[in-house]
């Protein structure tokens, strides 16, 4: 079995080809996942993502548990209660605890909110919505 | 400036020191309730901390590689490439810190600087790859660590392009696909850098033990391929929670579990390991390599459990992940870097007092790191219980009630900063002594 490894060049090549194929498949995922958003809205969502980066929101906040730890996960903050746009606006403009008040323009705020709305609609990041399974995996609990 | 390798090492040591320092400042943000502004704000300190540490590790890896290969062949072209790489690297570092200090953000997590500065990084890596191949050539049979270095360089370049795919709206418009790629990148970049650093460790072990055979053994190659197999396909364990293609999750789960082989092998070799530890214990480079070995065992065990989706569901997004990340960067990468710096800088320990002091400090570092990681795990468990819905309180309440863990985290972090900083400063100072670089090869 170990003799297989006497030719590192070949193994390296095979693995690398598999890796490239896997990567290319991942890049094409957007092509196969239709969105209910219009092209114009998607464009704004993409802008909102840049606002999220420009103000480093990720240093303290997570989306799907990915990002910083000082503040709460914001994946589903958009839908948490009724008048949420108002609430999010208020917090971003005035800050809370370690979060500074951001001087953010109205245009930026609009696309940021659209981005958060888009994130919210993509799924749930609350572990309690998921069900561990016997094989060590987990699935979204059907309600 | 004839020895570029040592200059890279010096810069790396400074970056690592800066990483510790900014980390220390950032940790204090956990205790305050008012935001700080400017560079002292968490939103600047975290990027400064992470990037200093990350870039320090990369610079050190490239520095050791340069030291090892720069004498293999002397040609005008080789020297030119070396200077070109160094210049680009300095431009990138300057730009990055300028970007952070002036608050000019816009990049992604770990790479928050203005994306313009990614360009010199990218070109410098291509130049370095050419330099690497130019220096070692394909004439001789490659030991396994040559392969590891090549892998590290090639994958860094490939993944670094992926790291900036977000510039195209095509990716940003699809949040889930975009996040999938972002974490593919984060996983593979760390994997690529680890290949470089572990290659240095392998090289050191060969030189210290004088056993050249194992660098060509099939088993060593098998382990190396297991490593790159994981680098390529295990990154999905970061995004089990993300509603991306299930297939990606299953591949990551299955591939991650192949690392049990590494853990089992470690235990299999345990008694041999102990014997070796005793034999070389008094040699500083070896001592840090030994520490890295034990941290590998601890971190790998943690990683294996966290890679099981059902467990990950609860540990994800908590400081348990941070403990794992810091365990790897400090416990493994930095220990190997200090080991290699001791090996190449060769301090002579003119007085035996320093040797004794160094031994004590060494153990302080290891002990503190252990408690530091434990406090992070404590914070993590606290948050995990809250996430699982066992503590019915607001985020605000939850974070203030983990105050004791936070306090321990800050205290141990400070001791770690001071004790590790001692070694880093010591090595930095010693690196200026003359005639240190007459290598035995």
JSON list of N, CA, C and O in Angstrom, two decimals, chain A residues 81-129:
[
{"chain": "A", "resi": 81, "resn": "UNK", "atom": "N", "xyz": [-38.00, 40.92, 15.29]},
{"chain": "A", "resi": 81, "resn": "UNK", "atom": "CA", "xyz": [-39.27, 41.49, 15.74]},
{"chain": "A", "resi": 81, "resn": "UNK", "atom": "C", "xyz": [-39.81, 42.40, 14.65]},
{"chain": "A", "resi": 81, "resn": "UNK", "atom": "O", "xyz": [-39.13, 42.64, 13.65]},
{"chain": "A", "resi": 82, "resn": "UNK", "atom": "N", "xyz": [-40.98, 42.92, 14.86]},
{"chain": "A", "resi": 82, "resn": "UNK", "atom": "CA", "xyz": [-41.66, 43.67, 13.81]},
{"chain": "A", "resi": 82, "resn": "UNK", "atom": "C", "xyz": [-40.88, 44.80, 13.18]},
{"chain": "A", "resi": 82, "resn": "UNK", "atom": "O", "xyz": [-40.40, 44.68, 12.06]},
{"chain": "A", "resi": 83, "resn": "UNK", "atom": "N", "xyz": [-40.67, 45.86, 13.91]},
{"chain": "A", "resi": 83, "resn": "UNK", "atom": "CA", "xyz": [-40.12, 47.08, 13.35]},
{"chain": "A", "resi": 83, "resn": "UNK", "atom": "C", "xyz": [-38.59, 47.08, 13.32]},
{"chain": "A", "resi": 83, "resn": "UNK", "atom": "O", "xyz": [-37.95, 47.98, 13.82]},
{"chain": "A", "resi": 84, "resn": "UNK", "atom": "N", "xyz": [-38.01, 46.03, 12.69]},
{"chain": "A", "resi": 84, "resn": "UNK", "atom": "CA", "xyz": [-36.59, 45.84, 12.88]},
{"chain": "A", "resi": 84, "resn": "UNK", "atom": "C", "xyz": [-35.68, 46.80, 12.16]},
{"chain": "A", "resi": 84, "resn": "UNK", "atom": "O", "xyz": [-34.59, 47.10, 12.62]},
{"chain": "A", "resi": 85, "resn": "UNK", "atom": "N", "xyz": [-36.12, 47.29, 10.99]},
{"chain": "A", "resi": 85, "resn": "UNK", "atom": "CA", "xyz": [-35.26, 48.23, 10.27]},
{"chain": "A", "resi": 85, "resn": "UNK", "atom": "C", "xyz": [-34.98, 49.43, 11.15]},
{"chain": "A", "resi": 85, "resn": "UNK", "atom": "O", "xyz": [-33.87, 49.93, 11.22]},
{"chain": "A", "resi": 86, "resn": "UNK", "atom": "N", "xyz": [-36.02, 49.85, 11.83]},
{"chain": "A", "resi": 86, "resn": "UNK", "atom": "CA", "xyz": [-35.93, 51.00, 12.71]},
{"chain": "A", "resi": 86, "resn": "UNK", "atom": "C", "xyz": [-34.93, 50.73, 13.83]},
{"chain": "A", "resi": 86, "resn": "UNK", "atom": "O", "xyz": [-34.07, 51.55, 14.15]},
{"chain": "A", "resi": 87, "resn": "UNK", "atom": "N", "xyz": [-35.07, 49.55, 14.41]},
{"chain": "A", "resi": 87, "resn": "UNK", "atom": "CA", "xyz": [-34.22, 49.13, 15.53]},
{"chain": "A", "resi": 87, "resn": "UNK", "atom": "C", "xyz": [-32.74, 49.06, 15.10]},
{"chain": "A", "resi": 87, "resn": "UNK", "atom": "O", "xyz": [-31.86, 49.60, 15.77]},
{"chain": "A", "resi": 88, "resn": "UNK", "atom": "N", "xyz": [-32.49, 48.40, 13.98]},
{"chain": "A", "resi": 88, "resn": "UNK", "atom": "CA", "xyz": [-31.11, 48.24, 13.51]},
{"chain": "A", "resi": 88, "resn": "UNK", "atom": "C", "xyz": [-30.49, 49.61, 13.21]},
{"chain": "A", "resi": 88, "resn": "UNK", "atom": "O", "xyz": [-29.37, 49.92, 13.61]},
{"chain": "A", "resi": 89, "resn": "UNK", "atom": "N", "xyz": [-31.27, 50.44, 12.51]},
{"chain": "A", "resi": 89, "resn": "UNK", "atom": "CA", "xyz": [-30.82, 51.81, 12.23]},
{"chain": "A", "resi": 89, "resn": "UNK", "atom": "C", "xyz": [-30.38, 52.52, 13.50]},
{"chain": "A", "resi": 89, "resn": "UNK", "atom": "O", "xyz": [-29.30, 53.11, 13.56]},
{"chain": "A", "resi": 90, "resn": "UNK", "atom": "N", "xyz": [-31.24, 52.45, 14.49]},
{"chain": "A", "resi": 90, "resn": "UNK", "atom": "CA", "xyz": [-30.97, 53.14, 15.74]},
{"chain": "A", "resi": 90, "resn": "UNK", "atom": "C", "xyz": [-29.68, 52.68, 16.37]},
{"chain": "A", "resi": 90, "resn": "UNK", "atom": "O", "xyz": [-28.83, 53.49, 16.77]},
{"chain": "A", "resi": 91, "resn": "UNK", "atom": "N", "xyz": [-29.51, 51.35, 16.42]},
{"chain": "A", "resi": 91, "resn": "UNK", "atom": "CA", "xyz": [-28.31, 50.80, 17.07]},
{"chain": "A", "resi": 91, "resn": "UNK", "atom": "C", "xyz": [-27.05, 51.19, 16.30]},
{"chain": "A", "resi": 91, "resn": "UNK", "atom": "O", "xyz": [-26.05, 51.62, 16.89]},
{"chain": "A", "resi": 92, "resn": "UNK", "atom": "N", "xyz": [-27.10, 51.09, 14.97]},
{"chain": "A", "resi": 92, "resn": "UNK", "atom": "CA", "xyz": [-25.90, 51.39, 14.19]},
{"chain": "A", "resi": 92, "resn": "UNK", "atom": "C", "xyz": [-25.53, 52.87, 14.32]},
{"chain": "A", "resi": 92, "resn": "UNK", "atom": "O", "xyz": [-24.36, 53.23, 14.42]},
{"chain": "A", "resi": 93, "resn": "UNK", "atom": "N", "xyz": [-26.55, 53.73, 14.38]},
{"chain": "A", "resi": 93, "resn": "UNK", "atom": "CA", "xyz": [-26.27, 55.17, 14.45]},
{"chain": "A", "resi": 93, "resn": "UNK", "atom": "C", "xyz": [-25.83, 55.63, 15.84]},
{"chain": "A", "resi": 93, "resn": "UNK", "atom": "O", "xyz": [-25.09, 56.59, 15.97]},
{"chain": "A", "resi": 94, "resn": "UNK", "atom": "N", "xyz": [-26.33, 54.91, 16.89]},
{"chain": "A", "resi": 94, "resn": "UNK", "atom": "CA", "xyz": [-25.99, 55.41, 18.23]},
{"chain": "A", "resi": 94, "resn": "UNK", "atom": "C", "xyz": [-25.06, 54.50, 19.01]},
{"chain": "A", "resi": 94, "resn": "UNK", "atom": "O", "xyz": [-24.48, 54.92, 20.01]},
{"chain": "A", "resi": 95, "resn": "UNK", "atom": "N", "xyz": [-24.87, 53.24, 18.55]},
{"chain": "A", "resi": 95, "resn": "UNK", "atom": "CA", "xyz": [-23.95, 52.34, 19.26]},
{"chain": "A", "resi": 95, "resn": "UNK", "atom": "C", "xyz": [-24.57, 51.75, 20.51]},
{"chain": "A", "resi": 95, "resn": "UNK", "atom": "O", "xyz": [-25.61, 52.22, 20.99]},
{"chain": "A", "resi": 96, "resn": "UNK", "atom": "N", "xyz": [-23.96, 50.70, 21.02]},
{"chain": "A", "resi": 96, "resn": "UNK", "atom": "CA", "xyz": [-24.40, 50.08, 22.26]},
{"chain": "A", "resi": 96, "resn": "UNK", "atom": "C", "xyz": [-23.22, 49.35, 22.88]},
{"chain": "A", "resi": 96, "resn": "UNK", "atom": "O", "xyz": [-22.45, 48.71, 22.17]},
{"chain": "A", "resi": 97, "resn": "UNK", "atom": "N", "xyz": [-23.05, 49.50, 24.19]},
{"chain": "A", "resi": 97, "resn": "UNK", "atom": "CA", "xyz": [-21.88, 48.91, 24.88]},
{"chain": "A", "resi": 97, "resn": "UNK", "atom": "C", "xyz": [-20.58, 49.17, 24.11]},
{"chain": "A", "resi": 97, "resn": "UNK", "atom": "O", "xyz": [-20.29, 50.31, 23.77]},
{"chain": "A", "resi": 98, "resn": "UNK", "atom": "N", "xyz": [-19.83, 48.10, 23.75]},
{"chain": "A", "resi": 98, "resn": "UNK", "atom": "CA", "xyz": [-18.54, 48.34, 23.08]},
{"chain": "A", "resi": 98, "resn": "UNK", "atom": "C", "xyz": [-18.71, 48.77, 21.63]},
{"chain": "A", "resi": 98, "resn": "UNK", "atom": "O", "xyz": [-17.74, 49.11, 20.96]},
{"chain": "A", "resi": 99, "resn": "UNK", "atom": "N", "xyz": [-19.93, 48.73, 21.13]},
{"chain": "A", "resi": 99, "resn": "UNK", "atom": "CA", "xyz": [-20.14, 49.08, 19.72]},
{"chain": "A", "resi": 99, "resn": "UNK", "atom": "C", "xyz": [-20.22, 50.60, 19.56]},
{"chain": "A", "resi": 99, "resn": "UNK", "atom": "O", "xyz": [-21.04, 51.24, 20.19]},
{"chain": "A", "resi": 100, "resn": "UNK", "atom": "N", "xyz": [-19.31, 51.14, 18.72]},
{"chain": "A", "resi": 100, "resn": "UNK", "atom": "CA", "xyz": [-19.32, 52.60, 18.55]},
{"chain": "A", "resi": 100, "resn": "UNK", "atom": "C", "xyz": [-20.49, 53.04, 17.67]},
{"chain": "A", "resi": 100, "resn": "UNK", "atom": "O", "xyz": [-21.09, 52.23, 16.98]},
{"chain": "A", "resi": 101, "resn": "UNK", "atom": "N", "xyz": [-20.83, 54.32, 17.73]},
{"chain": "A", "resi": 101, "resn": "UNK", "atom": "CA", "xyz": [-21.83, 54.87, 16.81]},
{"chain": "A", "resi": 101, "resn": "UNK", "atom": "C", "xyz": [-21.16, 55.06, 15.45]},
{"chain": "A", "resi": 101, "resn": "UNK", "atom": "O", "xyz": [-20.06, 55.58, 15.37]},
{"chain": "A", "resi": 102, "resn": "UNK", "atom": "N", "xyz": [-21.81, 54.56, 14.40]},
{"chain": "A", "resi": 102, "resn": "UNK", "atom": "CA", "xyz": [-21.19, 54.67, 13.07]},
{"chain": "A", "resi": 102, "resn": "UNK", "atom": "C", "xyz": [-21.77, 55.86, 12.32]},
{"chain": "A", "resi": 102, "resn": "UNK", "atom": "O", "xyz": [-22.98, 56.07, 12.32]},
{"chain": "A", "resi": 103, "resn": "UNK", "atom": "N", "xyz": [-20.87, 56.63, 11.69]},
{"chain": "A", "resi": 103, "resn": "UNK", "atom": "CA", "xyz": [-21.34, 57.71, 10.83]},
{"chain": "A", "resi": 103, "resn": "UNK", "atom": "C", "xyz": [-21.53, 57.13, 9.44]},
{"chain": "A", "resi": 103, "resn": "UNK", "atom": "O", "xyz": [-20.61, 57.09, 8.62]},
{"chain": "A", "resi": 104, "resn": "UNK", "atom": "N", "xyz": [-22.73, 56.69, 9.20]},
{"chain": "A", "resi": 104, "resn": "UNK", "atom": "CA", "xyz": [-22.98, 55.92, 7.99]},
{"chain": "A", "resi": 104, "resn": "UNK", "atom": "C", "xyz": [-24.03, 56.67, 7.17]},
{"chain": "A", "resi": 104, "resn": "UNK", "atom": "O", "xyz": [-25.00, 57.20, 7.71]},
{"chain": "A", "resi": 105, "resn": "UNK", "atom": "N", "xyz": [-23.81, 56.76, 5.86]},
{"chain": "A", "resi": 105, "resn": "UNK", "atom": "CA", "xyz": [-24.72, 57.56, 5.04]},
{"chain": "A", "resi": 105, "resn": "UNK", "atom": "C", "xyz": [-26.03, 56.82, 4.81]},
{"chain": "A", "resi": 105, "resn": "UNK", "atom": "O", "xyz": [-26.12, 55.61, 5.03]},
{"chain": "A", "resi": 106, "resn": "UNK", "atom": "N", "xyz": [-27.04, 57.55, 4.37]},
{"chain": "A", "resi": 106, "resn": "UNK", "atom": "CA", "xyz": [-28.36, 56.95, 4.17]},
{"chain": "A", "resi": 106, "resn": "UNK", "atom": "C", "xyz": [-28.31, 55.86, 3.09]},
{"chain": "A", "resi": 106, "resn": "UNK", "atom": "O", "xyz": [-28.91, 54.80, 3.23]},
{"chain": "A", "resi": 107, "resn": "UNK", "atom": "N", "xyz": [-27.55, 56.13, 2.02]},
{"chain": "A", "resi": 107, "resn": "UNK", "atom": "CA", "xyz": [-27.43, 55.13, 0.96]},
{"chain": "A", "resi": 107, "resn": "UNK", "atom": "C", "xyz": [-26.80, 53.85, 1.48]},
{"chain": "A", "resi": 107, "resn": "UNK", "atom": "O", "xyz": [-27.24, 52.74, 1.17]},
{"chain": "A", "resi": 108, "resn": "UNK", "atom": "N", "xyz": [-25.75, 54.03, 2.27]},
{"chain": "A", "resi": 108, "resn": "UNK", "atom": "CA", "xyz": [-25.07, 52.86, 2.83]},
{"chain": "A", "resi": 108, "resn": "UNK", "atom": "C", "xyz": [-26.02, 52.08, 3.74]},
{"chain": "A", "resi": 108, "resn": "UNK", "atom": "O", "xyz": [-26.07, 50.85, 3.71]},
{"chain": "A", "resi": 109, "resn": "UNK", "atom": "N", "xyz": [-26.77, 52.83, 4.55]},
{"chain": "A", "resi": 109, "resn": "UNK", "atom": "CA", "xyz": [-27.69, 52.19, 5.49]},
{"chain": "A", "resi": 109, "resn": "UNK", "atom": "C", "xyz": [-28.72, 51.35, 4.74]},
{"chain": "A", "resi": 109, "resn": "UNK", "atom": "O", "xyz": [-29.03, 50.21, 5.13]},
{"chain": "A", "resi": 110, "resn": "UNK", "atom": "N", "xyz": [-29.22, 51.89, 3.64]},
{"chain": "A", "resi": 110, "resn": "UNK", "atom": "CA", "xyz": [-30.25, 51.17, 2.87]},
{"chain": "A", "resi": 110, "resn": "UNK", "atom": "C", "xyz": [-29.74, 49.83, 2.35]},
{"chain": "A", "resi": 110, "resn": "UNK", "atom": "O", "xyz": [-30.39, 48.80, 2.48]},
{"chain": "A", "resi": 111, "resn": "UNK", "atom": "N", "xyz": [-28.54, 49.87, 1.76]},
{"chain": "A", "resi": 111, "resn": "UNK", "atom": "CA", "xyz": [-28.03, 48.62, 1.20]},
{"chain": "A", "resi": 111, "resn": "UNK", "atom": "C", "xyz": [-27.60, 47.65, 2.30]},
{"chain": "A", "resi": 111, "resn": "UNK", "atom": "O", "xyz": [-27.75, 46.43, 2.16]},
{"chain": "A", "resi": 112, "resn": "UNK", "atom": "N", "xyz": [-27.13, 48.20, 3.42]},
{"chain": "A", "resi": 112, "resn": "UNK", "atom": "CA", "xyz": [-26.77, 47.34, 4.54]},
{"chain": "A", "resi": 112, "resn": "UNK", "atom": "C", "xyz": [-28.00, 46.58, 5.04]},
{"chain": "A", "resi": 112, "resn": "UNK", "atom": "O", "xyz": [-27.95, 45.37, 5.29]},
{"chain": "A", "resi": 113, "resn": "UNK", "atom": "N", "xyz": [-29.13, 47.30, 5.15]},
{"chain": "A", "resi": 113, "resn": "UNK", "atom": "CA", "xyz": [-30.37, 46.66, 5.61]},
{"chain": "A", "resi": 113, "resn": "UNK", "atom": "C", "xyz": [-30.83, 45.59, 4.62]},
{"chain": "A", "resi": 113, "resn": "UNK", "atom": "O", "xyz": [-31.27, 44.51, 5.02]},
{"chain": "A", "resi": 114, "resn": "UNK", "atom": "N", "xyz": [-30.69, 45.91, 3.33]},
{"chain": "A", "resi": 114, "resn": "UNK", "atom": "CA", "xyz": [-31.09, 44.92, 2.33]},
{"chain": "A", "resi": 114, "resn": "UNK", "atom": "C", "xyz": [-30.20, 43.68, 2.41]},
{"chain": "A", "resi": 114, "resn": "UNK", "atom": "O", "xyz": [-30.67, 42.53, 2.29]},
{"chain": "A", "resi": 115, "resn": "UNK", "atom": "N", "xyz": [-28.91, 43.92, 2.66]},
{"chain": "A", "resi": 115, "resn": "UNK", "atom": "CA", "xyz": [-27.98, 42.80, 2.83]},
{"chain": "A", "resi": 115, "resn": "UNK", "atom": "C", "xyz": [-28.41, 41.93, 4.02]},
{"chain": "A", "resi": 115, "resn": "UNK", "atom": "O", "xyz": [-28.49, 40.70, 3.91]},
{"chain": "A", "resi": 116, "resn": "UNK", "atom": "N", "xyz": [-28.71, 42.58, 5.14]},
{"chain": "A", "resi": 116, "resn": "UNK", "atom": "CA", "xyz": [-29.10, 41.82, 6.34]},
{"chain": "A", "resi": 116, "resn": "UNK", "atom": "C", "xyz": [-30.41, 41.07, 6.10]},
{"chain": "A", "resi": 116, "resn": "UNK", "atom": "O", "xyz": [-30.61, 39.96, 6.60]},
{"chain": "A", "resi": 117, "resn": "UNK", "atom": "N", "xyz": [-31.29, 41.68, 5.32]},
{"chain": "A", "resi": 117, "resn": "UNK", "atom": "CA", "xyz": [-32.56, 41.01, 5.00]},
{"chain": "A", "resi": 117, "resn": "UNK", "atom": "C", "xyz": [-32.30, 39.76, 4.16]},
{"chain": "A", "resi": 117, "resn": "UNK", "atom": "O", "xyz": [-32.85, 38.68, 4.41]},
{"chain": "A", "resi": 118, "resn": "UNK", "atom": "N", "xyz": [-31.40, 39.91, 3.20]},
{"chain": "A", "resi": 118, "resn": "UNK", "atom": "CA", "xyz": [-31.03, 38.80, 2.33]},
{"chain": "A", "resi": 118, "resn": "UNK", "atom": "C", "xyz": [-30.40, 37.66, 3.14]},
{"chain": "A", "resi": 118, "resn": "UNK", "atom": "O", "xyz": [-30.72, 36.49, 2.94]},
{"chain": "A", "resi": 119, "resn": "UNK", "atom": "N", "xyz": [-29.52, 38.02, 4.07]},
{"chain": "A", "resi": 119, "resn": "UNK", "atom": "CA", "xyz": [-28.89, 37.02, 4.92]},
{"chain": "A", "resi": 119, "resn": "UNK", "atom": "C", "xyz": [-29.95, 36.30, 5.75]},
{"chain": "A", "resi": 119, "resn": "UNK", "atom": "O", "xyz": [-29.98, 35.07, 5.84]},
{"chain": "A", "resi": 120, "resn": "UNK", "atom": "N", "xyz": [-30.83, 37.08, 6.31]},
{"chain": "A", "resi": 120, "resn": "UNK", "atom": "CA", "xyz": [-31.88, 36.52, 7.17]},
{"chain": "A", "resi": 120, "resn": "UNK", "atom": "C", "xyz": [-32.73, 35.49, 6.43]},
{"chain": "A", "resi": 120, "resn": "UNK", "atom": "O", "xyz": [-33.06, 34.44, 6.96]},
{"chain": "A", "resi": 121, "resn": "UNK", "atom": "N", "xyz": [-33.03, 35.81, 5.16]},
{"chain": "A", "resi": 121, "resn": "UNK", "atom": "CA", "xyz": [-33.90, 34.90, 4.40]},
{"chain": "A", "resi": 121, "resn": "UNK", "atom": "C", "xyz": [-33.20, 33.63, 3.94]},
{"chain": "A", "resi": 121, "resn": "UNK", "atom": "O", "xyz": [-33.84, 32.70, 3.46]},
{"chain": "A", "resi": 122, "resn": "UNK", "atom": "N", "xyz": [-31.86, 33.61, 4.07]},
{"chain": "A", "resi": 122, "resn": "UNK", "atom": "CA", "xyz": [-31.13, 32.43, 3.57]},
{"chain": "A", "resi": 122, "resn": "UNK", "atom": "C", "xyz": [-31.22, 31.24, 4.51]},
{"chain": "A", "resi": 122, "resn": "UNK", "atom": "O", "xyz": [-30.89, 30.12, 4.13]},
{"chain": "A", "resi": 123, "resn": "UNK", "atom": "N", "xyz": [-31.67, 31.44, 5.76]},
{"chain": "A", "resi": 123, "resn": "UNK", "atom": "CA", "xyz": [-31.77, 30.30, 6.68]},
{"chain": "A", "resi": 123, "resn": "UNK", "atom": "C", "xyz": [-31.71, 30.74, 8.13]},
{"chain": "A", "resi": 123, "resn": "UNK", "atom": "O", "xyz": [-31.92, 31.91, 8.43]},
{"chain": "A", "resi": 124, "resn": "UNK", "atom": "N", "xyz": [-31.45, 29.79, 9.02]},
{"chain": "A", "resi": 124, "resn": "UNK", "atom": "CA", "xyz": [-31.37, 30.12, 10.44]},
{"chain": "A", "resi": 124, "resn": "UNK", "atom": "C", "xyz": [-30.03, 29.71, 11.02]},
{"chain": "A", "resi": 124, "resn": "UNK", "atom": "O", "xyz": [-29.49, 28.66, 10.65]},
{"chain": "A", "resi": 125, "resn": "UNK", "atom": "N", "xyz": [-29.50, 30.55, 11.91]},
{"chain": "A", "resi": 125, "resn": "UNK", "atom": "CA", "xyz": [-28.21, 30.22, 12.51]},
{"chain": "A", "resi": 125, "resn": "UNK", "atom": "C", "xyz": [-28.38, 29.78, 13.96]},
{"chain": "A", "resi": 125, "resn": "UNK", "atom": "O", "xyz": [-27.42, 29.67, 14.70]},
{"chain": "A", "resi": 126, "resn": "UNK", "atom": "N", "xyz": [-29.63, 29.56, 14.37]},
{"chain": "A", "resi": 126, "resn": "UNK", "atom": "CA", "xyz": [-29.86, 29.18, 15.76]},
{"chain": "A", "resi": 126, "resn": "UNK", "atom": "C", "xyz": [-29.71, 27.67, 15.92]},
{"chain": "A", "resi": 126, "resn": "UNK", "atom": "O", "xyz": [-30.48, 26.90, 15.34]},
{"chain": "A", "resi": 127, "resn": "UNK", "atom": "N", "xyz": [-28.72, 27.23, 16.73]},
{"chain": "A", "resi": 127, "resn": "UNK", "atom": "CA", "xyz": [-28.50, 25.79, 16.88]},
{"chain": "A", "resi": 127, "resn": "UNK", "atom": "C", "xyz": [-29.76, 25.05, 17.34]},
{"chain": "A", "resi": 127, "resn": "UNK", "atom": "O", "xyz": [-29.93, 23.87, 17.05]},
{"chain": "A", "resi": 128, "resn": "UNK", "atom": "N", "xyz": [-30.64, 25.79, 18.03]},
{"chain": "A", "resi": 128, "resn": "UNK", "atom": "CA", "xyz": [-31.84, 25.12, 18.56]},
{"chain": "A", "resi": 128, "resn": "UNK", "atom": "C", "xyz": [-32.82, 24.71, 17.46]},
{"chain": "A", "resi": 128, "resn": "UNK", "atom": "O", "xyz": [-33.72, 23.92, 17.70]},
{"chain": "A", "resi": 129, "resn": "UNK", "atom": "N", "xyz": [-32.62, 25.26, 16.25]},
{"chain": "A", "resi": 129, "resn": "UNK", "atom": "CA", "xyz": [-33.50, 24.86, 15.15]},
{"chain": "A", "resi": 129, "resn": "UNK", "atom": "C", "xyz": [-33.04, 23.57, 14.50]},
{"chain": "A", "resi": 129, "resn": "UNK", "atom": "O", "xyz": [-33.66, 23.09, 13.56]}
]
